[in-house]
Coordinates of C-alpha atoms and ligand atoms in Angstrom, one line a residue:
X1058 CA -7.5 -22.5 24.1
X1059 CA -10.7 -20.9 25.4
X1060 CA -13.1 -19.4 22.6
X1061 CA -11.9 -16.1 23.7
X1062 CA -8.2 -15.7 24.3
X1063 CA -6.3 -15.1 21.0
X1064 CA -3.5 -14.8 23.1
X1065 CA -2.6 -18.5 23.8
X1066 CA -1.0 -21.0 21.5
X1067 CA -3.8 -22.9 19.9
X1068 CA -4.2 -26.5 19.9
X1069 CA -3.8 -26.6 16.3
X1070 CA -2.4 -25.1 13.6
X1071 CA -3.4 -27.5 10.9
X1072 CA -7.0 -26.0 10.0
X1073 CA -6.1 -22.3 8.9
X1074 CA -4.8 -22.0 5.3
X1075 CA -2.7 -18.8 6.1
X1076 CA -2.2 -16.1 3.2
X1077 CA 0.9 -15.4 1.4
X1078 CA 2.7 -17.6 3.5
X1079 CA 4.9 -20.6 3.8
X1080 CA 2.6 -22.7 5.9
X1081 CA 4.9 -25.9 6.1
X1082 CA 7.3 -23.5 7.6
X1083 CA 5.4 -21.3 10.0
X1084 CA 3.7 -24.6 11.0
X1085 CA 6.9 -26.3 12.1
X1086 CA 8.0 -23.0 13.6
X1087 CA 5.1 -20.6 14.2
X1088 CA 5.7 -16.7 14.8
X1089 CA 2.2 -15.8 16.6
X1090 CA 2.1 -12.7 17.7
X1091 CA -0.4 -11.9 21.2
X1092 CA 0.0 -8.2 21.8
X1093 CA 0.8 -4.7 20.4
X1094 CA 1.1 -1.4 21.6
X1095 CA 2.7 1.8 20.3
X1096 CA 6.0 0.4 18.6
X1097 CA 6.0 -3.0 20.2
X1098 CA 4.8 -6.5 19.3
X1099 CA 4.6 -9.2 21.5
X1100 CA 5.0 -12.7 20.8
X1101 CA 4.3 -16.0 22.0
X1102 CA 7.2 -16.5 23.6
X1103 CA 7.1 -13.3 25.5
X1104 CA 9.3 -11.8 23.2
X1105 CA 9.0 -8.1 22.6
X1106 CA 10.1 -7.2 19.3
X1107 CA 9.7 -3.4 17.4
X1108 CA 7.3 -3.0 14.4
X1109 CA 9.4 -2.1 11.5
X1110 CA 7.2 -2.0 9.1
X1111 CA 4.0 -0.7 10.6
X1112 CA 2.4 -4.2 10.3
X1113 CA 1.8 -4.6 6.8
X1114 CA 1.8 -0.8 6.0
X1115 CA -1.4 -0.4 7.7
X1116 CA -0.3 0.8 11.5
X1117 CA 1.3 3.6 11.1
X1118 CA -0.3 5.8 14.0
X1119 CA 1.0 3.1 16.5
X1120 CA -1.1 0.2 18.0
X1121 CA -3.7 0.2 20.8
X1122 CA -4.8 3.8 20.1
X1123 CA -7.1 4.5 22.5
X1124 CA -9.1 6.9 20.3
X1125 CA -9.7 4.4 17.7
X1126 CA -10.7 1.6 20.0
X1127 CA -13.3 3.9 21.8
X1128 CA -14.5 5.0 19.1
X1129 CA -15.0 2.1 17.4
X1130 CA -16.4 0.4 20.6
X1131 CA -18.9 3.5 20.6
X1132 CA -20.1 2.9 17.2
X1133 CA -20.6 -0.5 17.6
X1134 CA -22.7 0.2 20.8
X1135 CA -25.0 2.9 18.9
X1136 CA -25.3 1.5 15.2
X1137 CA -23.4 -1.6 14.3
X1138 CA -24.6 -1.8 10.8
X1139 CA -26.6 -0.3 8.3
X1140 CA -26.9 -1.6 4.8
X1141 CA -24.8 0.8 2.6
X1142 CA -27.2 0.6 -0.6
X1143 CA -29.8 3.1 -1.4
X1144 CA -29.5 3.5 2.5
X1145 CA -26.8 5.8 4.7
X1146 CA -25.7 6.6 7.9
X1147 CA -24.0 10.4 9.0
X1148 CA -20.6 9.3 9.3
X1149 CA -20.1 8.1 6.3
X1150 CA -20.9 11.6 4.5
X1151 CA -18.4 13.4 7.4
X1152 CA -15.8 11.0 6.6
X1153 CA -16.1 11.8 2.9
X1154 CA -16.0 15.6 3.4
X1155 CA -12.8 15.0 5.7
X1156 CA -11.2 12.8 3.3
X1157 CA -11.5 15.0 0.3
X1158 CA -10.1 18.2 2.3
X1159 CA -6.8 16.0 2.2
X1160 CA -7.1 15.2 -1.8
X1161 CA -4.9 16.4 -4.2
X1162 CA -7.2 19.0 -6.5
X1163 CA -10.8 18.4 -7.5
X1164 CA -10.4 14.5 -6.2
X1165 CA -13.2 15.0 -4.0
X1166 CA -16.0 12.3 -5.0
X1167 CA -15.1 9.3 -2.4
X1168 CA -16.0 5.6 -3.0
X1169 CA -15.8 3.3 -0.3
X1170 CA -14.7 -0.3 -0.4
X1171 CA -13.6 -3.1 1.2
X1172 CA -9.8 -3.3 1.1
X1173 CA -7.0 -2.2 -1.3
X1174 CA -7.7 -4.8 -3.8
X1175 CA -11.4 -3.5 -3.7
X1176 CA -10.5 -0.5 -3.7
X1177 CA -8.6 -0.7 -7.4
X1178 CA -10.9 -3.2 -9.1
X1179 CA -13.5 -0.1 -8.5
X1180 CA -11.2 2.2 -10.0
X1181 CA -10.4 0.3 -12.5
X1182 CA -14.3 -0.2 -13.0
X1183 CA -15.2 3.6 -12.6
X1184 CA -12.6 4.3 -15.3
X1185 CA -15.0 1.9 -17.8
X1186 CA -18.5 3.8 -16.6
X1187 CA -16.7 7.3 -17.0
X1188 CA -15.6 6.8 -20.9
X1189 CA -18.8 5.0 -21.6
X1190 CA -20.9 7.6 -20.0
X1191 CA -19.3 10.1 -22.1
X1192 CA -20.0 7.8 -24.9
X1193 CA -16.8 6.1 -25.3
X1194 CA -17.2 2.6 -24.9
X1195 CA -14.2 1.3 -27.2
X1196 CA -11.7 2.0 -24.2
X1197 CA -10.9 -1.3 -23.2
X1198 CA -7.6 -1.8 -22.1
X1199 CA -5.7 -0.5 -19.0
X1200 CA -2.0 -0.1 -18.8
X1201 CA 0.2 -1.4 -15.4
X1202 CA 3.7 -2.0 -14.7
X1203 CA 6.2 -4.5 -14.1
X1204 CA 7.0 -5.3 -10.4
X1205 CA 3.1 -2.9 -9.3
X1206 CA 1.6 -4.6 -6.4
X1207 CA -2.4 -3.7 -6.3
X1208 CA -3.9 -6.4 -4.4
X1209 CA -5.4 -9.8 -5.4
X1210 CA -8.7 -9.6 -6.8
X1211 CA -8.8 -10.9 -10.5
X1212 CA -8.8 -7.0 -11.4
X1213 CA -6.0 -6.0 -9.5
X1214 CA -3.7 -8.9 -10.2
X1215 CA -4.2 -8.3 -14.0
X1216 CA -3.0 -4.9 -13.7
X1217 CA -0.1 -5.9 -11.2
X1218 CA 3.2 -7.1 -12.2
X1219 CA 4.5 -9.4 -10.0
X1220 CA 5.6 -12.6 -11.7
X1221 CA 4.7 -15.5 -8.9
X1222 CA 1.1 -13.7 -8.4
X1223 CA 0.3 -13.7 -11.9
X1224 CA 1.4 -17.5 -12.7
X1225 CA -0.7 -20.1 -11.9
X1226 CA -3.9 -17.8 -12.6
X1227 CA -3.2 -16.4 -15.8
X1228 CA -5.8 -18.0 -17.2
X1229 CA -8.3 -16.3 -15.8
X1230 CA -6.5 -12.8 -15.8
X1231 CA -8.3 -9.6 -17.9
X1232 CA -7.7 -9.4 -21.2
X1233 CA -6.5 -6.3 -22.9
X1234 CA -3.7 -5.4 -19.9
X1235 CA -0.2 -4.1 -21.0
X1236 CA 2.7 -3.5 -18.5
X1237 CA 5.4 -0.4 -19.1
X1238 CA 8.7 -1.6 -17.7
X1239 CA 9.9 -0.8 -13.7
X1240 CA 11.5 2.1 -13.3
X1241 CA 14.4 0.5 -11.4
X1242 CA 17.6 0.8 -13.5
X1243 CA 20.8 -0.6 -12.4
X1244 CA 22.2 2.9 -11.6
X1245 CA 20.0 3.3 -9.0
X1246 CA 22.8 2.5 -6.4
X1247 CA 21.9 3.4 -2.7
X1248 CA 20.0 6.3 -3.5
X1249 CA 17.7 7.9 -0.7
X1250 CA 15.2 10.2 -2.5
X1251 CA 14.2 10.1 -6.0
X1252 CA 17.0 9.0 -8.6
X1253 CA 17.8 11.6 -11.2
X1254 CA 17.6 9.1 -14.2
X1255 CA 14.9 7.1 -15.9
X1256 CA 11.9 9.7 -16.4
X1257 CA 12.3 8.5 -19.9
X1258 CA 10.9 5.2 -18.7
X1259 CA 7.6 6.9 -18.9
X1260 CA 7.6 6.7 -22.6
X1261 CA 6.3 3.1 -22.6
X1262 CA 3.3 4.7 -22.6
X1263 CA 3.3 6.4 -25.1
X1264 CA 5.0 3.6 -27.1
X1265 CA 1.8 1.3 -26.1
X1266 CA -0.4 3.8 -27.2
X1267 CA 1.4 4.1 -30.9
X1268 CA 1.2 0.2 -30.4
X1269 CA -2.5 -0.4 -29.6
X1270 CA -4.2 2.4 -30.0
X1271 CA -4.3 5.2 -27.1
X1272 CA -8.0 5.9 -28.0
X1273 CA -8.4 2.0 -26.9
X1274 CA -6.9 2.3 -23.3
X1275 CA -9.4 3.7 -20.5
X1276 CA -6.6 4.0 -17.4
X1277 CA -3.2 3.5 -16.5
X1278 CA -2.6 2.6 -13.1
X1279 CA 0.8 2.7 -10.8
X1280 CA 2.0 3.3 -7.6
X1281 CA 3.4 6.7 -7.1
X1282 CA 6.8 4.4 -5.2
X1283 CA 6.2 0.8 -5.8
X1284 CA 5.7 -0.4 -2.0
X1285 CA 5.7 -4.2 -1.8
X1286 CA 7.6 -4.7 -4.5
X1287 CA 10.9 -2.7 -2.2
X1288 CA 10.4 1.0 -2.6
X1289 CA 11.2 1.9 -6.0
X1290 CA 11.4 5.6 -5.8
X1291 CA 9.8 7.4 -9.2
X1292 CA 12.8 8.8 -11.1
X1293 CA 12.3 12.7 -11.1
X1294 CA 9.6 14.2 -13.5
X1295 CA 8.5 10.4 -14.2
X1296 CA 5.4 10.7 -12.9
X1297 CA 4.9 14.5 -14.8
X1298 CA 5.1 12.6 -17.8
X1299 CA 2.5 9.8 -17.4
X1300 CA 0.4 12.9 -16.5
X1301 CA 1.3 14.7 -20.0
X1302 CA 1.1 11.2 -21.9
X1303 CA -2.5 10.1 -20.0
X1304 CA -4.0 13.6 -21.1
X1305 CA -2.4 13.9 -24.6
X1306 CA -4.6 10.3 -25.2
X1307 CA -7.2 11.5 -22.8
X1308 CA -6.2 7.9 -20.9
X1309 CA -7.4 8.2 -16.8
X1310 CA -4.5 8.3 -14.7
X1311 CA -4.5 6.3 -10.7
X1312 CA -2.3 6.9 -8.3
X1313 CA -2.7 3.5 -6.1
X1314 CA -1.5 5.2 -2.9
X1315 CA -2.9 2.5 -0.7
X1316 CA 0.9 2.2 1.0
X1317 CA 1.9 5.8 0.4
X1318 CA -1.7 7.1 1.3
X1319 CA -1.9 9.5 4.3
X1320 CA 1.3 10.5 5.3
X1321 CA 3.9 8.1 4.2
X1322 CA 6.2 10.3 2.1
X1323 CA 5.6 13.2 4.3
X1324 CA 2.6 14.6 2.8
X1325 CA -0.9 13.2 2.9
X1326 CA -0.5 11.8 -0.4
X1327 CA 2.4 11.2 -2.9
X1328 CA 0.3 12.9 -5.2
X1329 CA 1.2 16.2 -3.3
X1330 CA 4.7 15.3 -2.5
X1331 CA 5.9 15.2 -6.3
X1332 CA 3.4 17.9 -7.4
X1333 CA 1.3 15.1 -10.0
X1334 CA -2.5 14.7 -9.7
X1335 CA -4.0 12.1 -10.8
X1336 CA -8.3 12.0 -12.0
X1337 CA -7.9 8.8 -9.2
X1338 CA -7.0 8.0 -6.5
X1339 CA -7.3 4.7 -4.2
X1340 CA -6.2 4.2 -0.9
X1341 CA -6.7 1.7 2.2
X1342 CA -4.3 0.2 5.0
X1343 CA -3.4 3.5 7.3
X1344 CA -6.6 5.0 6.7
X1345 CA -8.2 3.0 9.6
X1346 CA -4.6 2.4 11.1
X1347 CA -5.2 -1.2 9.8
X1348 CA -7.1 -2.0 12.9
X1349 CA -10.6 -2.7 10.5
X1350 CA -10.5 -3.1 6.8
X1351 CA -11.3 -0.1 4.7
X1352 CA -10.6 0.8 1.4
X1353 CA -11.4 4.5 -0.5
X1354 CA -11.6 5.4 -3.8
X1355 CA -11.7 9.4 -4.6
X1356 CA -12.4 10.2 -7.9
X1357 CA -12.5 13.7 -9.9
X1358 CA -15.7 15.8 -9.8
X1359 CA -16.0 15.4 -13.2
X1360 CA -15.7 11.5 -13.6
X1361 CA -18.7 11.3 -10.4
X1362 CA -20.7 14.0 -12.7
X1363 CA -20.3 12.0 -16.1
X1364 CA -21.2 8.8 -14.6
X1365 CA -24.1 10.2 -12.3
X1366 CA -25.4 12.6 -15.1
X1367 CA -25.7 9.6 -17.9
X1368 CA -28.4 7.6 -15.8
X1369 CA -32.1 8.7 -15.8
X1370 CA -33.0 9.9 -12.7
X1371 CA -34.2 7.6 -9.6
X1372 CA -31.8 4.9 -11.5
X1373 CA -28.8 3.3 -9.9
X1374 CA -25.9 5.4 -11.6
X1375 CA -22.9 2.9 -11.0
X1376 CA -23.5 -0.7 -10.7
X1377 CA -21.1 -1.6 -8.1
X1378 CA -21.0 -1.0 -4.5
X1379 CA -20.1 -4.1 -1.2
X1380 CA -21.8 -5.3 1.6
X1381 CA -19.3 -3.5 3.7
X1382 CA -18.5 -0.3 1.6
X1383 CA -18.2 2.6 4.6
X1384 CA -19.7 0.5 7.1
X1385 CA -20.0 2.0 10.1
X1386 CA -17.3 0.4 11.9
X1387 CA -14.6 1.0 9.6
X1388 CA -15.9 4.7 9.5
X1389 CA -15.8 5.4 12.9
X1390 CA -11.9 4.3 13.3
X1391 CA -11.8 6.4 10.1
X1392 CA -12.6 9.5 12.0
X1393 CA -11.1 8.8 14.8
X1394 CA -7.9 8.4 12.4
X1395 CA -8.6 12.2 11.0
X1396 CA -8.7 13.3 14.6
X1397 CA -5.3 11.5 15.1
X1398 CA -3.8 13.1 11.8
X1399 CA -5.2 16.8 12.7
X1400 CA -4.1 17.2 16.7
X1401 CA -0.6 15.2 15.7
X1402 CA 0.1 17.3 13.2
X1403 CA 1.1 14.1 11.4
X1404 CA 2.4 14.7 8.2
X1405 CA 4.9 17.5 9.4
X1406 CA 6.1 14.9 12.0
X1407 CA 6.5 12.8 8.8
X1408 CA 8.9 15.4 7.7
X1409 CA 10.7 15.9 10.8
X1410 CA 11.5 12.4 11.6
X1411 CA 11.8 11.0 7.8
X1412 CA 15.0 12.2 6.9
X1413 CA 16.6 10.9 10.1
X1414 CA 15.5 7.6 9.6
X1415 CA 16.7 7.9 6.0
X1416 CA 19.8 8.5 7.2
X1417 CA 20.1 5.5 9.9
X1418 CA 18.4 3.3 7.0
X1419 CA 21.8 4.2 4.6
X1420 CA 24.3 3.3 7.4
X1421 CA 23.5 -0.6 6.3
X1422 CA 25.0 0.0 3.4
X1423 CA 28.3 -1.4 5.0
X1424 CA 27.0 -5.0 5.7
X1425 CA 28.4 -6.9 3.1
X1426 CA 25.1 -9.1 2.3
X1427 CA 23.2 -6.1 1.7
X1428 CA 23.2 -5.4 -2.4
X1429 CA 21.6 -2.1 -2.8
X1430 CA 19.3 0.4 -0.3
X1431 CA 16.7 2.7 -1.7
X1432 CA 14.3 5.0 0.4
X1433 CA 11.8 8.2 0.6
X1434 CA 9.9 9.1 3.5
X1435 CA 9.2 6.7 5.7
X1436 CA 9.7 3.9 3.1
X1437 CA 13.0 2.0 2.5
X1438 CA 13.7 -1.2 0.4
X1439 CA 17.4 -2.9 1.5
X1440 CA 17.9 -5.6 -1.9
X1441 CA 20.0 -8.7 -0.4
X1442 CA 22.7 -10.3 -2.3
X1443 CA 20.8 -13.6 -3.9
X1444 CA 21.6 -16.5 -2.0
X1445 CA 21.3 -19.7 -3.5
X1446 CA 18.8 -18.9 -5.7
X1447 CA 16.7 -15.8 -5.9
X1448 CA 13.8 -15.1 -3.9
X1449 CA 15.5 -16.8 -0.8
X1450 CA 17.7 -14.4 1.0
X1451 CA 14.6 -12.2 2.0
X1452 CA 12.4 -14.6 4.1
X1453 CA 15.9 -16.3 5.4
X1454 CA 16.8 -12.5 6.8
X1455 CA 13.2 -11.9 7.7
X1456 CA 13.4 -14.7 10.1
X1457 CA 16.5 -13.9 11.8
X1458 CA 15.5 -10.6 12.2
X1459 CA 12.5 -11.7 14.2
X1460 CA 14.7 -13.4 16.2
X1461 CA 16.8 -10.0 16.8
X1462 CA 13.6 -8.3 17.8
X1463 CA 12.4 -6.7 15.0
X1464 CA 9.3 -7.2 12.5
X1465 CA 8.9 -6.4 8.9
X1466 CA 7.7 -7.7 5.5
X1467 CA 10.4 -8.8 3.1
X1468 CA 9.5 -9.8 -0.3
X1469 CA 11.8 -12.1 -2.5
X1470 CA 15.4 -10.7 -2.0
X1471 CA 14.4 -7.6 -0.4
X1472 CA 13.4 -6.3 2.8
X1473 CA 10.9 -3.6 3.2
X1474 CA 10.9 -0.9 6.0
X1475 CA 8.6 1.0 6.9
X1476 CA 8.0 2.5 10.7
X1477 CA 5.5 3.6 12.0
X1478 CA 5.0 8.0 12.1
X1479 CA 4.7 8.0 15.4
X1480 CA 8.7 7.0 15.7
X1481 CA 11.0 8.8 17.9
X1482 CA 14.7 9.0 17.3
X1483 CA 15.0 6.4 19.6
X1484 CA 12.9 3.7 18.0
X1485 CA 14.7 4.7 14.5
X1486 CA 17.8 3.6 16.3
X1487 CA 16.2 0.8 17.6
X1488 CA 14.7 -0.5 14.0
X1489 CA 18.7 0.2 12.7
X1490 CA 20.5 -1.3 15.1
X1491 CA 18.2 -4.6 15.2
X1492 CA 17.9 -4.5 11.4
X1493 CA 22.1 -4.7 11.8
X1494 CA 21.9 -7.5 14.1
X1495 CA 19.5 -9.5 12.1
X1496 CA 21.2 -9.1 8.4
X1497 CA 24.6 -10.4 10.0
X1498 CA 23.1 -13.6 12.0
X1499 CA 21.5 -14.1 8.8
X1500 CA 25.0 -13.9 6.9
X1501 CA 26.9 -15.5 9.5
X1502 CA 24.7 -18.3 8.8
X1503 CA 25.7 -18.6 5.7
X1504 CA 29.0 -18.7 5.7
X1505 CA 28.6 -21.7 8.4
Ligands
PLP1040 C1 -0.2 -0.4 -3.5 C2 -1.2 -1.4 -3.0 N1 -2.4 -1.6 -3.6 C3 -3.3 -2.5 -3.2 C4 -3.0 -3.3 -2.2 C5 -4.0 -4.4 -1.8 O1 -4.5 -4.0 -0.5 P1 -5.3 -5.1 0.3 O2 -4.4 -6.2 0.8 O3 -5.9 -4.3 1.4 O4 -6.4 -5.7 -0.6 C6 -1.7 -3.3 -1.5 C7 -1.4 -4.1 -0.4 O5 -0.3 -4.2 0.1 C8 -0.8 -2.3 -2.0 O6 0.4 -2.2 -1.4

């Protein structure tokens, strides 16, 4: 393989350690994918297969967008870098201002980071600064929940709550995290939309608080619908009730949105969608369409104000900051990104197209390996019956999809489906009817 065609099969697969992957198995049977554009993948075998998931939640304005890639080229040409401490460039400051006209309420103070992951470990550090710069330094604890997916940083896998990422390194995990239960009950039976029971569930908060203290815990952090973890839906006036709970104990409430950021649920945030605003807010993945790493963080006037305010002046307010915070690559595909969002008009085609893929997503409820379906937006989670043991039936189904043509991420039993918003009828059918062909190779497989 020359040094500069990714498109070929390398010589070796051996070297590369891949992420959240089985490597034994992609090695003996690698899926490498050469080329993308609009709702197609390519891969090496020539095989054209349709993005059902928007890569990893990150594509959703379709790949190979022309606008992003000239822009980006552009940037690079004129100014490739510039350090992003106690130095700046214009396009970070326009981004900001573009950003926070798409922020639910006063959320318009924007930190940049790196990725998702970057993107809560600030949080979760700007939620210390604030409470200690209005002199409250005691708040020590956050509060997450079972089966929350924030990234892999030792800050955001403390707050998470999946089991296998939290195993081998909970040594090292922070101290002082509690965890309110999922809000997935076992009534929630092929429901598209929110459910109508379990807003009760947000009471675990306020139980932990009688339990250690609600003057001791700084923030409590979830996912407005649990992404990776297979689209749990919040139960209706769930997330009202954090809200009431957080400012009865005056406890900071995030909204990770870094999946259902920027359209996903058919408004730009989820925040919007179910009417809850949160004092932050972090996003990443779609807000560079994925194609450069990127993550945001937009706090509340008031929490930038307390934590600027508190320094002496000329000092350096917040500690914290990365090599690559609102670089100016990753700002330029940001912008180009706005531009995309604004002349598409994307979140109301969002709402146009959602509930017809909801609808095509619910017809799979027939297949007799599928256990349960749940869905908002452009988000859908389809549970598999356990086979053999569980945590197997997902990847098994994810791979026999790919065979059928189309791409996704599945995560232990359950396969997660997300297209992109740039969707027409026609590649919802498409995604359905391949998704249908792919669940019942997998189960005819199993009966063999
Ligand atoms: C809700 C949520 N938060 C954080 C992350 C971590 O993002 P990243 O992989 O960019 O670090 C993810 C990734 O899927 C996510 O879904």
């Amino acid at each position: 393989m020359s040094t500069s065609d990714t498109s070929k099969i390398p010589n070796s697969l051996q070297e590369h350690w891949m992420p959240f992957t089985s490597n034994k198995d992609f090695k003996e049977n690698p899926r490498l994918i050469t080329g993308a554009k609009g709702v197609y993948l390519t891969n090496h075998k020539g095989k054209t297969m349709i993005d059902g998931s928007s890569g990893l939640f990150c594509n959703p304005f379709g790949h190979g967008r022309k606008e992003i890639t000239e822009a980006v080229a552009k940037q690079l040409e004129q100014l490739d870098y510039c350090q992003p401490f106690q130095q700046g460039f214009g396009g970070s400051f326009e981004l900001a201002t573009r950003i926070s006209r798409h922020t639910p309420g006063n959320l318009n103070r924007i930190f940049y980071t790196i990725c998702g992951s970057t993107a809560v470990e600030t949080a979760i550090k700007i939620s210390i600064a604030y409470h200690r710069a209005k002199g409250d330094s005691k708040r020590f604890r956050f509060v997450g929940r079972e089966r929350a997916y924030h990234g892999m940083n030792i800050g955001a896998t403390s707050v998470g709550g999946m089991v296998n990422n939290v195993k081998t390194f909970a040594s090292v995990l922070m101290p002082g995290v509690l965890h309110m239960r999922h809000t997935h009950l076992p009534e929630h039976k092929f429901i598209s939309g929110q459910p109508d029971t379990g807003a009760e569930l947000a009471n675990d908060l306020e139980r932990l608080c009688a339990n250690f203290g609600g003057e001791n815990i700084a923030a409590c952090i979830v996912e407005p619908i649990a992404g990776s973890t297979g689209t749990l839906v919040p139960p209706k006036g769930y997330l009202n009730k954090l809200r009431e709970i957080c400012d009865k104990h005056e406890i900071l409430l995030i909204f990770d949105e870094v999946i259902t950021g920027w359209g996903r649920t058919g408004s730009a945030f989820a925040s919007q969608e179910y009417g809850v605003t949160p004092d932050i807010m972090t996003m990443a993945k779609a807000t560079t369409n994925g194609v450069v790493p990127m993550g945001v963080v937009a706090c509340k006037e008031e929490i930038y104000d307390a934590v600027i305010d508190a320094a002496p002046k000329g000092a350096v307010e917040l500690f914290h900051g990365y090599t690559y915070s609102g670089i100016p690559v990753s700002v330029a595909a940001a912008l180009a990104v706005q531009d995309i969002i604004e002349k598409e008009d994307i979140f109301n085609r969002v709402k146009e197209i959602a509930p017809y893929f909801q609808k095509g997503l619910f017809t799979l409820k027939d297949i007799d390996v599928v256990e349960n379906i749940r869905g908002y937006g452009m988000m859908g989670g389809i549970d598999m019956k356990t086979n053999v043991k569980p945590g197997k039936a997902g990847f098994e189904c994810f791979k026999a999809c790919y065979e059928a043509g189309i791409n996704f991420k599945a995560t232990g039993d359950c396969l997660i489906i997300a297209p992109q918003f740039i969707c027409e009828k026609k590649h919802i059918d498409e995604i359905i009817d391949k998704l249908r062909t792919g669940i019942l190779s997998y189960s005819k497989n199993l009966k063999n």
